[in-house]
PDB file of C-alpha atoms and ligand atoms in Angstrom:
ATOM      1  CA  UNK A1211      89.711 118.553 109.638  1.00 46.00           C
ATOM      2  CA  UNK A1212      86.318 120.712 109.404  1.00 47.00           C
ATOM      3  CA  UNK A1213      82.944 119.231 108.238  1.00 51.00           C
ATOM      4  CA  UNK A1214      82.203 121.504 106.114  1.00 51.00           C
ATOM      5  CA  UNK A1215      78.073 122.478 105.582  1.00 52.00           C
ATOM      6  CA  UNK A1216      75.889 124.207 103.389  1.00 68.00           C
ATOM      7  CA  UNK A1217      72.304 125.468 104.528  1.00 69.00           C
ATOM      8  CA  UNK A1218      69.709 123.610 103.771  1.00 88.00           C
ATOM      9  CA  UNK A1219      71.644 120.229 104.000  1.00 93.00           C
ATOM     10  CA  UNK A1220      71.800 119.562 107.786  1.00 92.00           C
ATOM     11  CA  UNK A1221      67.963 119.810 107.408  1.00 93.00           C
ATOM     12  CA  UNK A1222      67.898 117.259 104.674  1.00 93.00           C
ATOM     13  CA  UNK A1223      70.110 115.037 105.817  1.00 95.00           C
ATOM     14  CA  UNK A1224      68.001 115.530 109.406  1.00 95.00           C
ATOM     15  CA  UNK A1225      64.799 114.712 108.225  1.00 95.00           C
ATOM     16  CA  UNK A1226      66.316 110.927 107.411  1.00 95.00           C
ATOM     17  CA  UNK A1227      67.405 109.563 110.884  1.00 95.00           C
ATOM     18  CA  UNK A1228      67.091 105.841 109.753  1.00 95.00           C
ATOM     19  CA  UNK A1229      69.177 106.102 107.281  1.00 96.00           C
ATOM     20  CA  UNK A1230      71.761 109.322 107.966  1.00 97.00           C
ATOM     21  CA  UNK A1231      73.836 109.006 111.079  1.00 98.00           C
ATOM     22  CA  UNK A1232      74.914 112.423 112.262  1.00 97.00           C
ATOM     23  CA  UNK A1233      76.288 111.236 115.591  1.00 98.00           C
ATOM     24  CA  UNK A1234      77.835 108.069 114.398  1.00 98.00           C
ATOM     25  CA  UNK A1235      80.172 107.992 117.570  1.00 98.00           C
ATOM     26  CA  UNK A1236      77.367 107.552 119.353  1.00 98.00           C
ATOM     27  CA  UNK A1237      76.760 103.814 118.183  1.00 98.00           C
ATOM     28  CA  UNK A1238      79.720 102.401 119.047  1.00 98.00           C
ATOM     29  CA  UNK A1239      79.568  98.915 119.907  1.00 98.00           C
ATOM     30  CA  UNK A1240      75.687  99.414 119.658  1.00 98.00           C
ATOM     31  CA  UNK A1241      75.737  99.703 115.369  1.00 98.00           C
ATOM     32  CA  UNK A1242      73.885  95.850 115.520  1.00 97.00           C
ATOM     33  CA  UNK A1243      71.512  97.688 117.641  1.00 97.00           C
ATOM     34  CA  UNK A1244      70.782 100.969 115.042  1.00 97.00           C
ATOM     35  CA  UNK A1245      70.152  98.043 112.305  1.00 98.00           C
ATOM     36  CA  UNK A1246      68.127  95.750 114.025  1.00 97.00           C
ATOM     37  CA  UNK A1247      69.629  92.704 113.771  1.00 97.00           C
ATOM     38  CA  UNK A1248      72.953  91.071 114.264  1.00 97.00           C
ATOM     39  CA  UNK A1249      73.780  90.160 110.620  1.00 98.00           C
ATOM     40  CA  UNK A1250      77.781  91.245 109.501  1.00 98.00           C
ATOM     41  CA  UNK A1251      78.394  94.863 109.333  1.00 98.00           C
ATOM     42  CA  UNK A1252      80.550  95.930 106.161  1.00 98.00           C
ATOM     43  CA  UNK A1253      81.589  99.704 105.838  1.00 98.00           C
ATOM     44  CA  UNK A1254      82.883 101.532 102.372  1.00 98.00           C
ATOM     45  CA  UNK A1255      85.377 104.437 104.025  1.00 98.00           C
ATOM     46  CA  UNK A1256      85.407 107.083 101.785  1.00 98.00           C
ATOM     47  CA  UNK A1257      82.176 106.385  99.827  1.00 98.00           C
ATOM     48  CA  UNK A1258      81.762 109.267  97.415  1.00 98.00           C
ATOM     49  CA  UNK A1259      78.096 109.624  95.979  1.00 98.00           C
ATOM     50  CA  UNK A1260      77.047 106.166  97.532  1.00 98.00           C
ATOM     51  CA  UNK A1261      76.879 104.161  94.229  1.00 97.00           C
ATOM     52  CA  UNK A1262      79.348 101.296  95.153  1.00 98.00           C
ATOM     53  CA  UNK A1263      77.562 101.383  98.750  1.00 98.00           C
ATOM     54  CA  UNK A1264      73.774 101.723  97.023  1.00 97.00           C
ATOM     55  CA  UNK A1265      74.110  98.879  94.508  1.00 96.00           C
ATOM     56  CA  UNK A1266      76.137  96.373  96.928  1.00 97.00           C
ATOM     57  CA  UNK A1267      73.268  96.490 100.056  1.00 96.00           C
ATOM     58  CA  UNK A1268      70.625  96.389  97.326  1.00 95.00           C
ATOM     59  CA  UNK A1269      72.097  93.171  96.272  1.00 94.00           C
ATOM     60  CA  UNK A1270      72.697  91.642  99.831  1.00 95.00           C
ATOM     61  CA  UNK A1271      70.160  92.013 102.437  1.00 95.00           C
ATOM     62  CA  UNK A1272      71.718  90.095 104.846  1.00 97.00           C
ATOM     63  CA  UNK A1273      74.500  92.126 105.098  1.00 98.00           C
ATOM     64  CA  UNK A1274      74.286  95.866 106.980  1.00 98.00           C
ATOM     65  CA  UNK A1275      76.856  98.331 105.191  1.00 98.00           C
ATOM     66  CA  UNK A1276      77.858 101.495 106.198  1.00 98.00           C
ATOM     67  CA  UNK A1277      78.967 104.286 103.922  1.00 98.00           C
ATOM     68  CA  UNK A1278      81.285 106.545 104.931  1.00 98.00           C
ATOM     69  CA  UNK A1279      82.447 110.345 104.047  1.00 98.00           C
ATOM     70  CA  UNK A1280      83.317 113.463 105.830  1.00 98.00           C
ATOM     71  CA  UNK A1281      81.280 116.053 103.483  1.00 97.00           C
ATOM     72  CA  UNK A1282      76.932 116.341 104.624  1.00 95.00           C
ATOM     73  CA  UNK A1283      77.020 117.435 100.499  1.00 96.00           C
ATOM     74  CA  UNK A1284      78.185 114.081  99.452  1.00 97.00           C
ATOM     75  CA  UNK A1285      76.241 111.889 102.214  1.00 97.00           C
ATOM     76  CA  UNK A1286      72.983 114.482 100.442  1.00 96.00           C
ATOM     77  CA  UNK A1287      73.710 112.923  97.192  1.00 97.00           C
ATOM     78  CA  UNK A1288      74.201 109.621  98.632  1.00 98.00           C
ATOM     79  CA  UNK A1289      71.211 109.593 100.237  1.00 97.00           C
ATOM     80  CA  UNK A1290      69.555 110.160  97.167  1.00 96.00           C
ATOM     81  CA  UNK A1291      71.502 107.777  94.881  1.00 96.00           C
ATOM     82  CA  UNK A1292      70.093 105.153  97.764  1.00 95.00           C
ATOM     83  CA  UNK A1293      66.555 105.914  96.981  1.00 93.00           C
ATOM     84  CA  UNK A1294      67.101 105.637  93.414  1.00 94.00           C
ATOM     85  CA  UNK A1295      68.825 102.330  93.474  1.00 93.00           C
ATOM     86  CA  UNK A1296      66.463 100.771  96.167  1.00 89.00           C
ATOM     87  CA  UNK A1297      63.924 101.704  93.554  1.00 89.00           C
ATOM     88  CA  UNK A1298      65.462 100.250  90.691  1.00 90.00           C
ATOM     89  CA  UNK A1299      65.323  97.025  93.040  1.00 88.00           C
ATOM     90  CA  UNK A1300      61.689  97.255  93.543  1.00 84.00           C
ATOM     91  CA  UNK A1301      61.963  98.844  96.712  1.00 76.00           C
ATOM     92  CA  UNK A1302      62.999  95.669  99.055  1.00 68.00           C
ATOM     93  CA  UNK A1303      66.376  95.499 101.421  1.00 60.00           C
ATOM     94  CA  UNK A1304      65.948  99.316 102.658  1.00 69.00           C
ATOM     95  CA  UNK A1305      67.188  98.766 106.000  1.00 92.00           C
ATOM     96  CA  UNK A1306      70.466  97.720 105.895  1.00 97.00           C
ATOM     97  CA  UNK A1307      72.423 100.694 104.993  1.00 97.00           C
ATOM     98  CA  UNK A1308      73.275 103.491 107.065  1.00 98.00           C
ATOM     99  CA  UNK A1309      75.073 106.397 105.762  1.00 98.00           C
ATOM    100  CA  UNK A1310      78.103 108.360 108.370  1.00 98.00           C
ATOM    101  CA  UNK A1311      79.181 111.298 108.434  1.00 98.00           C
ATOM    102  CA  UNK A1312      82.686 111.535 110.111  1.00 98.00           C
ATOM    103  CA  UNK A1313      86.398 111.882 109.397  1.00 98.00           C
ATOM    104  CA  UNK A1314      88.021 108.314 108.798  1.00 98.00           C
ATOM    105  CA  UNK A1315      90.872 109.802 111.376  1.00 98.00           C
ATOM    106  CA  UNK A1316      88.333 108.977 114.038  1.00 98.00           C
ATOM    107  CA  UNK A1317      87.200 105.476 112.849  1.00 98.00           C
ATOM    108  CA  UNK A1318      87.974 103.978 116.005  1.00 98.00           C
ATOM    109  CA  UNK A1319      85.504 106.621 118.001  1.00 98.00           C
ATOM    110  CA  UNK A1320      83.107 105.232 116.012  1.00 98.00           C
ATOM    111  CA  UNK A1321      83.259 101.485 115.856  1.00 98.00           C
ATOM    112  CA  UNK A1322      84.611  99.144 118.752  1.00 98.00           C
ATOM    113  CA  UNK A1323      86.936  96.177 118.270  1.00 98.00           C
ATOM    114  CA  UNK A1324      85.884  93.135 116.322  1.00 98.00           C
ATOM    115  CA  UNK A1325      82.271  95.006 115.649  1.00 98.00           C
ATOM    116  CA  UNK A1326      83.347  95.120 111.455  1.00 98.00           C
ATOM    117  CA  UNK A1327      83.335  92.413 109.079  1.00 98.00           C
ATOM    118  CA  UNK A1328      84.461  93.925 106.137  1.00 98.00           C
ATOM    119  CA  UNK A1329      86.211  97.231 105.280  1.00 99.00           C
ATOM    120  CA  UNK A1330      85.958  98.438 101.610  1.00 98.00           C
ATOM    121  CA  UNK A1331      88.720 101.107 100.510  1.00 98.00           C
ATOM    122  CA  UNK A1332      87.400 102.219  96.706  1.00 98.00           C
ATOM    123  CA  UNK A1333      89.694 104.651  94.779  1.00 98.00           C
ATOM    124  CA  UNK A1334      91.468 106.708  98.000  1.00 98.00           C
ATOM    125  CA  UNK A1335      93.198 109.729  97.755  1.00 98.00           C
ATOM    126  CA  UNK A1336      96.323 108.797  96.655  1.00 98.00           C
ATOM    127  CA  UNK A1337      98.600 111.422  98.344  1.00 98.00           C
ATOM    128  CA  UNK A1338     101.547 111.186  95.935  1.00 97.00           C
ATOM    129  CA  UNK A1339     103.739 113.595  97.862  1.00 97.00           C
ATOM    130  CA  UNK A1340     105.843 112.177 100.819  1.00 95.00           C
ATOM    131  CA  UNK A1341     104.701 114.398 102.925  1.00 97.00           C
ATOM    132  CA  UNK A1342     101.455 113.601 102.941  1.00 97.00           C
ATOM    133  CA  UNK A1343     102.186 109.616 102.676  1.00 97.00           C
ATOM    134  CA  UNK A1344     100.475 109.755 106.347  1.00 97.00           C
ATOM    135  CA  UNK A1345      96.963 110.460 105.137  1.00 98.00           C
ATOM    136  CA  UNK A1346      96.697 107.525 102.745  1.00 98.00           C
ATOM    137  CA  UNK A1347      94.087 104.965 103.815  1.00 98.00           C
ATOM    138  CA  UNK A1348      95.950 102.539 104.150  1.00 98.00           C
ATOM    139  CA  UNK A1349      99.086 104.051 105.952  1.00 98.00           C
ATOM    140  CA  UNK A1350     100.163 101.503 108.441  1.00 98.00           C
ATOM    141  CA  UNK A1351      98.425 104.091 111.056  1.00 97.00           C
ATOM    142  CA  UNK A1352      95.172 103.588 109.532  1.00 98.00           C
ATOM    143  CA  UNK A1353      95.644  99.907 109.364  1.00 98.00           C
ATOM    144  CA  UNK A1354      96.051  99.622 112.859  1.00 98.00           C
ATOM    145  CA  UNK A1355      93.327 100.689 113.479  1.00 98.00           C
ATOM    146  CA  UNK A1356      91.290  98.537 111.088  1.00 98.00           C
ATOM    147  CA  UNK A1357      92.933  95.571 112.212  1.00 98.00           C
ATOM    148  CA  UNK A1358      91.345  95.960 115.684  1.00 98.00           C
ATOM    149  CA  UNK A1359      87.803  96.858 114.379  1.00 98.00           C
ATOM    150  CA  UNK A1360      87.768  93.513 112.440  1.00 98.00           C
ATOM    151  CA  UNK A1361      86.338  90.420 113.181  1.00 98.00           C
ATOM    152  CA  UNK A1362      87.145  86.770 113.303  1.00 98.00           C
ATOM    153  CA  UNK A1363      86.293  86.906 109.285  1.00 98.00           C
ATOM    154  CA  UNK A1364      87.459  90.376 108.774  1.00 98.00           C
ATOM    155  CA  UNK A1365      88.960  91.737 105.420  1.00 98.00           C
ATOM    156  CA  UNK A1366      89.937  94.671 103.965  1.00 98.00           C
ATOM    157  CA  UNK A1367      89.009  95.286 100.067  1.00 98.00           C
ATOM    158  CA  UNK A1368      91.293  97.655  98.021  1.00 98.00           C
ATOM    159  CA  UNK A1369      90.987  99.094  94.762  1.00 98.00           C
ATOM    160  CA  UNK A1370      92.463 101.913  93.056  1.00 98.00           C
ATOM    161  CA  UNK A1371      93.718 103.375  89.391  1.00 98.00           C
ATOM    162  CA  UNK A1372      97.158 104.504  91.227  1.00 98.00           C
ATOM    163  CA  UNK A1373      99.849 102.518  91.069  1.00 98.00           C
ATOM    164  CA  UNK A1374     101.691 104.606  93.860  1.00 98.00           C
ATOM    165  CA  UNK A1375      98.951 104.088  96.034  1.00 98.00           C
ATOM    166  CA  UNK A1376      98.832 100.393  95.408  1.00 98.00           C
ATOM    167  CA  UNK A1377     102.704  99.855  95.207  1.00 98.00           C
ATOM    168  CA  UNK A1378     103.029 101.998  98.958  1.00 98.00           C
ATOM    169  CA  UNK A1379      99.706  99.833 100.209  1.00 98.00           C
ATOM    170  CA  UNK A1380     101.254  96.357  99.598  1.00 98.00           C
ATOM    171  CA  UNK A1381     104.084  97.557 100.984  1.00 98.00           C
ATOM    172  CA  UNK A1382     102.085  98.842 104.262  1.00 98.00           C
ATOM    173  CA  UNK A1383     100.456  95.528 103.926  1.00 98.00           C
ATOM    174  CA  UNK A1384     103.664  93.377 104.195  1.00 98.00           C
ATOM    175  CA  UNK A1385     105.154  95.858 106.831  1.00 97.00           C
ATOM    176  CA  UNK A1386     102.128  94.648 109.126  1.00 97.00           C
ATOM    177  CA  UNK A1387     102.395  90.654 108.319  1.00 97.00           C
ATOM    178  CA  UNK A1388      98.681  90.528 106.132  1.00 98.00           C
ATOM    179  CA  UNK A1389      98.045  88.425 103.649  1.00 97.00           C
ATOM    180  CA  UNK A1390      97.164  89.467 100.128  1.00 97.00           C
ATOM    181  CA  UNK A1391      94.562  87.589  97.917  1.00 96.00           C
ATOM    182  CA  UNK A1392      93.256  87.607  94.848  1.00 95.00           C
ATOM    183  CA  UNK A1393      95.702  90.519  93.629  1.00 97.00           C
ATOM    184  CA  UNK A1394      95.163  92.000  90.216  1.00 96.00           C
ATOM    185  CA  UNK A1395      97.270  95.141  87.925  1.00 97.00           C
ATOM    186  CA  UNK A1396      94.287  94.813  85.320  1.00 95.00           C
ATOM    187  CA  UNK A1397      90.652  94.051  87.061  1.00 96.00           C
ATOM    188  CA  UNK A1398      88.802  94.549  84.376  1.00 94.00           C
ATOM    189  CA  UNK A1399      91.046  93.454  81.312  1.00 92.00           C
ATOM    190  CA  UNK A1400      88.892  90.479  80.173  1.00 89.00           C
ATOM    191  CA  UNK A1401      86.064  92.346  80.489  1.00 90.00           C
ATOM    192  CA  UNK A1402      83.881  94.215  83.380  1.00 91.00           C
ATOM    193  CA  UNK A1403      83.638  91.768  85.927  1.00 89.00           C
ATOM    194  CA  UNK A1404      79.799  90.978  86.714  1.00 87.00           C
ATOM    195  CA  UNK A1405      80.365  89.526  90.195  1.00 89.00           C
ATOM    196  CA  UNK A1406      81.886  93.061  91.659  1.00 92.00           C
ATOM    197  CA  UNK A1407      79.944  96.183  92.213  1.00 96.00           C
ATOM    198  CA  UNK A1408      81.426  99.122  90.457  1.00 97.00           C
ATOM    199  CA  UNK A1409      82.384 102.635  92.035  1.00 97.00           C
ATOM    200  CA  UNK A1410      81.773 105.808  90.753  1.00 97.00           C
ATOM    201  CA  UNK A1411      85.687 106.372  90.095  1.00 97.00           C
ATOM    202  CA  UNK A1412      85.673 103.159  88.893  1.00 97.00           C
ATOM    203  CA  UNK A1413      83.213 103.525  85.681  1.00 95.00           C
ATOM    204  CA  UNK A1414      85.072 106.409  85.011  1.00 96.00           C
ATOM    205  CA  UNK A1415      88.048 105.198  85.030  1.00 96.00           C
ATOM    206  CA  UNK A1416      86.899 101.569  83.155  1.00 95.00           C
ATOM    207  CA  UNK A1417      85.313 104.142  80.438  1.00 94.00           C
ATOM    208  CA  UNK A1418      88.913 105.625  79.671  1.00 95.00           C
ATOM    209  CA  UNK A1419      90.964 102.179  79.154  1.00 94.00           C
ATOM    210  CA  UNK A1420      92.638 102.534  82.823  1.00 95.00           C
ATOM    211  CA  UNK A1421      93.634 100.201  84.493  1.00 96.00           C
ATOM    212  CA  UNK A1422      92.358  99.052  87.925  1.00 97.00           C
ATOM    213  CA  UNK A1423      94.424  97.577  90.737  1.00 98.00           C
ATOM    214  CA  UNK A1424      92.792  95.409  93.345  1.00 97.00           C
ATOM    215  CA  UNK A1425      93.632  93.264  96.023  1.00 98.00           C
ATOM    216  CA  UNK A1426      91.866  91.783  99.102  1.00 98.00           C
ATOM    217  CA  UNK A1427      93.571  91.492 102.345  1.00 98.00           C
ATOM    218  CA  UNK A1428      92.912  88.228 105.037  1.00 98.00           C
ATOM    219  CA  UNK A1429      92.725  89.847 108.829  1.00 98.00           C
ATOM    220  CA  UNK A1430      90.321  87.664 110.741  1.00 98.00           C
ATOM    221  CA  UNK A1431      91.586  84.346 112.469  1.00 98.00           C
ATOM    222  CA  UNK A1432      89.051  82.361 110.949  1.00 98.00           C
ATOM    223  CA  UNK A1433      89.342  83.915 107.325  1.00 98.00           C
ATOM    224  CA  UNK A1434      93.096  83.324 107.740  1.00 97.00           C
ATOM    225  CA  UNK A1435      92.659  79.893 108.090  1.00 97.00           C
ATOM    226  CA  UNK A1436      90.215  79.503 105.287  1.00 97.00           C
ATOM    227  CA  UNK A1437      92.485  81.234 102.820  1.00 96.00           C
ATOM    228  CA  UNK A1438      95.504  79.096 103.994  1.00 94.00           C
ATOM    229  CA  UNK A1439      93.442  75.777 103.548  1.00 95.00           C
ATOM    230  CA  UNK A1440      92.125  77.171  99.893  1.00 94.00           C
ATOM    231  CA  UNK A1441      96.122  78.351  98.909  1.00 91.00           C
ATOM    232  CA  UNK A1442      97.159  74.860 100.220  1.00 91.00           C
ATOM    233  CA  UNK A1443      94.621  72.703  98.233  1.00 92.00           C
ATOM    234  CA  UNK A1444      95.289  74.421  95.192  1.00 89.00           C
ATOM    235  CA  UNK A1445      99.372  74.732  95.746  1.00 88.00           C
ATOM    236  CA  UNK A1446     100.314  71.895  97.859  1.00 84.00           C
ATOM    237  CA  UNK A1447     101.597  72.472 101.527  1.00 77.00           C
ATOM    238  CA  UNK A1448     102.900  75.730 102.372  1.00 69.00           C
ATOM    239  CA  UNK A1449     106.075  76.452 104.168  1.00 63.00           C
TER     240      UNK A1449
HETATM  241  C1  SAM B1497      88.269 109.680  95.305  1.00 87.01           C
HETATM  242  S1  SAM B1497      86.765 109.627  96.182  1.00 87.01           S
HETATM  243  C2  SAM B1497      86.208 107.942  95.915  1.00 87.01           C
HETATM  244  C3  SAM B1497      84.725 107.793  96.104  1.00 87.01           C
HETATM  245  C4  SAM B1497      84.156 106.377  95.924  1.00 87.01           C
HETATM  246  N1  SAM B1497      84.717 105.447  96.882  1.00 87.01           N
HETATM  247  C5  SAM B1497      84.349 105.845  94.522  1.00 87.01           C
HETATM  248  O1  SAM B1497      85.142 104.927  94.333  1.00 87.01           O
HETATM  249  O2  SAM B1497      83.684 106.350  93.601  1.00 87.01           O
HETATM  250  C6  SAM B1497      87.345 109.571  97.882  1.00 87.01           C
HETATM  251  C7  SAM B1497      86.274 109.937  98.880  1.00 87.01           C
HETATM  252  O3  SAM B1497      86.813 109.741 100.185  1.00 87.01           O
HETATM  253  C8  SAM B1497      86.388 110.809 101.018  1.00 87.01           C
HETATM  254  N2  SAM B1497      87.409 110.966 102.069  1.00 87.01           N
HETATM  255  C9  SAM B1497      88.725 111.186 101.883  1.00 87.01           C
HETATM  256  N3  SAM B1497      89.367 111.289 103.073  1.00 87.01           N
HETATM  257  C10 SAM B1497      88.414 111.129 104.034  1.00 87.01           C
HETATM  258  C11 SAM B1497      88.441 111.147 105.448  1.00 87.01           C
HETATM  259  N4  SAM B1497      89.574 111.344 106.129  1.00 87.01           N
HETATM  260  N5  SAM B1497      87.280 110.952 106.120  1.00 87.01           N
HETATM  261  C12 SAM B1497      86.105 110.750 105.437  1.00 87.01           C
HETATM  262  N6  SAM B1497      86.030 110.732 104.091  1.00 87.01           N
HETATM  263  C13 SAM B1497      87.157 110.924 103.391  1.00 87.01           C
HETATM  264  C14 SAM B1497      86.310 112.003 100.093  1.00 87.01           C
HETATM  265  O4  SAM B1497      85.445 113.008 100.602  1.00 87.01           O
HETATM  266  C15 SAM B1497      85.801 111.374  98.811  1.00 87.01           C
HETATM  267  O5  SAM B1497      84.393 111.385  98.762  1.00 87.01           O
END
């Protein structure tokens, strides 16, 4: 698939090297490097505008995120969504977000094995037809590929208003032996939930009455084992 450009935008999105990554292939296996430090990397693929990506590394500064999208338009508007919300947080935590531009297809050019913590998937295309089942996000292809990127405490968190896409993703889930927590058919149905950051898709959607589907998947060995321990104090042993 083409990037596509406009003028004008490569030269925005230029002048910003600490926070726009233009050759994110580049940093693989060196992203701990590009931020710094060696705090958990988390990564939203498919970010949008950059609110859910924004408002969640204003709120943690000891994590690094990385948004993600394949248009320099949307990683422009991103960019500037950033500023705003770093504002609205008095400025603080600006350095641990980094915004890529690059076509999910080649997430594995981009990030080496166990170098991800966390993968968010907000509100994916959900590719109703068939033929095109290949292309959702979380396609057992695409999985694969996460599942290598991930750490010892690696997850994957889902949301999306389609119930085909969430239906075919459990199903892609339990085709691949994860483990699904905290599923929901109605996030939001006793209210907006405070503790989670909102998408853009999401408000939208929340606004109309729709409902939101959610679940978290358990990769990493360690936050296997911590999810088994939790399911068996509150359940009893597991078989
Ligand atoms: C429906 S929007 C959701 C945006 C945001 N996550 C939200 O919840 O508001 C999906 C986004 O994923 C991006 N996207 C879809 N397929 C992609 C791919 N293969 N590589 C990079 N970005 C992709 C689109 O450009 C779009 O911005």
């Amino acid at each position: 698939m083409r990037l596509r450009g406009r003028k004008g935008i490569r030269e925005d999105l230029e002048r910003q090297p600490e926070l726009i990554v233009l050759d994110p292939k580049s940093h693989r296996g060196n992203w701990r490097e590009f931020f710094g430090n060696d705090h958990p990397i988390h990564v939203e693929l498919g970010m949008g505008k950059g609110k859910f990506i924004s408002e969640i590394s204003a709120r943690n500064p000891d994590i690094n995120y990385i948004g993600v999208d394949m248009y320099d338009e949307l990683l422009r508007k991103a960019s500037v969504k950033a500023e705003q919300i770093r504002e609205a947080h008095g400025g603080e935590n600006t350095d641990n977000l980094a915004l890529a531009l690059f076509n999910i297809e080649d997430v594995a050019d981009v990030f080496a094995e166990r170098e991800l913590e966390r993968i968010y998937l907000n509100f994916s295309d959900p590719w109703p037809k068939k033929k095109h089942a290949r292309r959702r996000l979380t396609d057992p292809r695409f999985l694969a590929k996460y599942k290598v990127l991930l750490n010892e405490w690696g997850e994957i968190h889902f949301k999306t208003d389609s119930l085909l896409l969430f239906e075919s993703s459990l199903n892609a889930f339990a085709d691949m032996g994860l483990r699904m927590r905290g599923v929901s058919l109605d996030l939001h149905k006793d209210g907006i939930r405070e503790d989670l950051v909102l998408t853009e898709y999401e408000s939208k959607f929340v606004e109309k009455g729709m409902n939101i589907y959610r679940s978290e998947v358990v990769i990493g060995e360690k936050a296997l084992d911590r999810h088994l321990k939790a399911l068996n104090d509150r359940l009893g042993p597991l078989t």
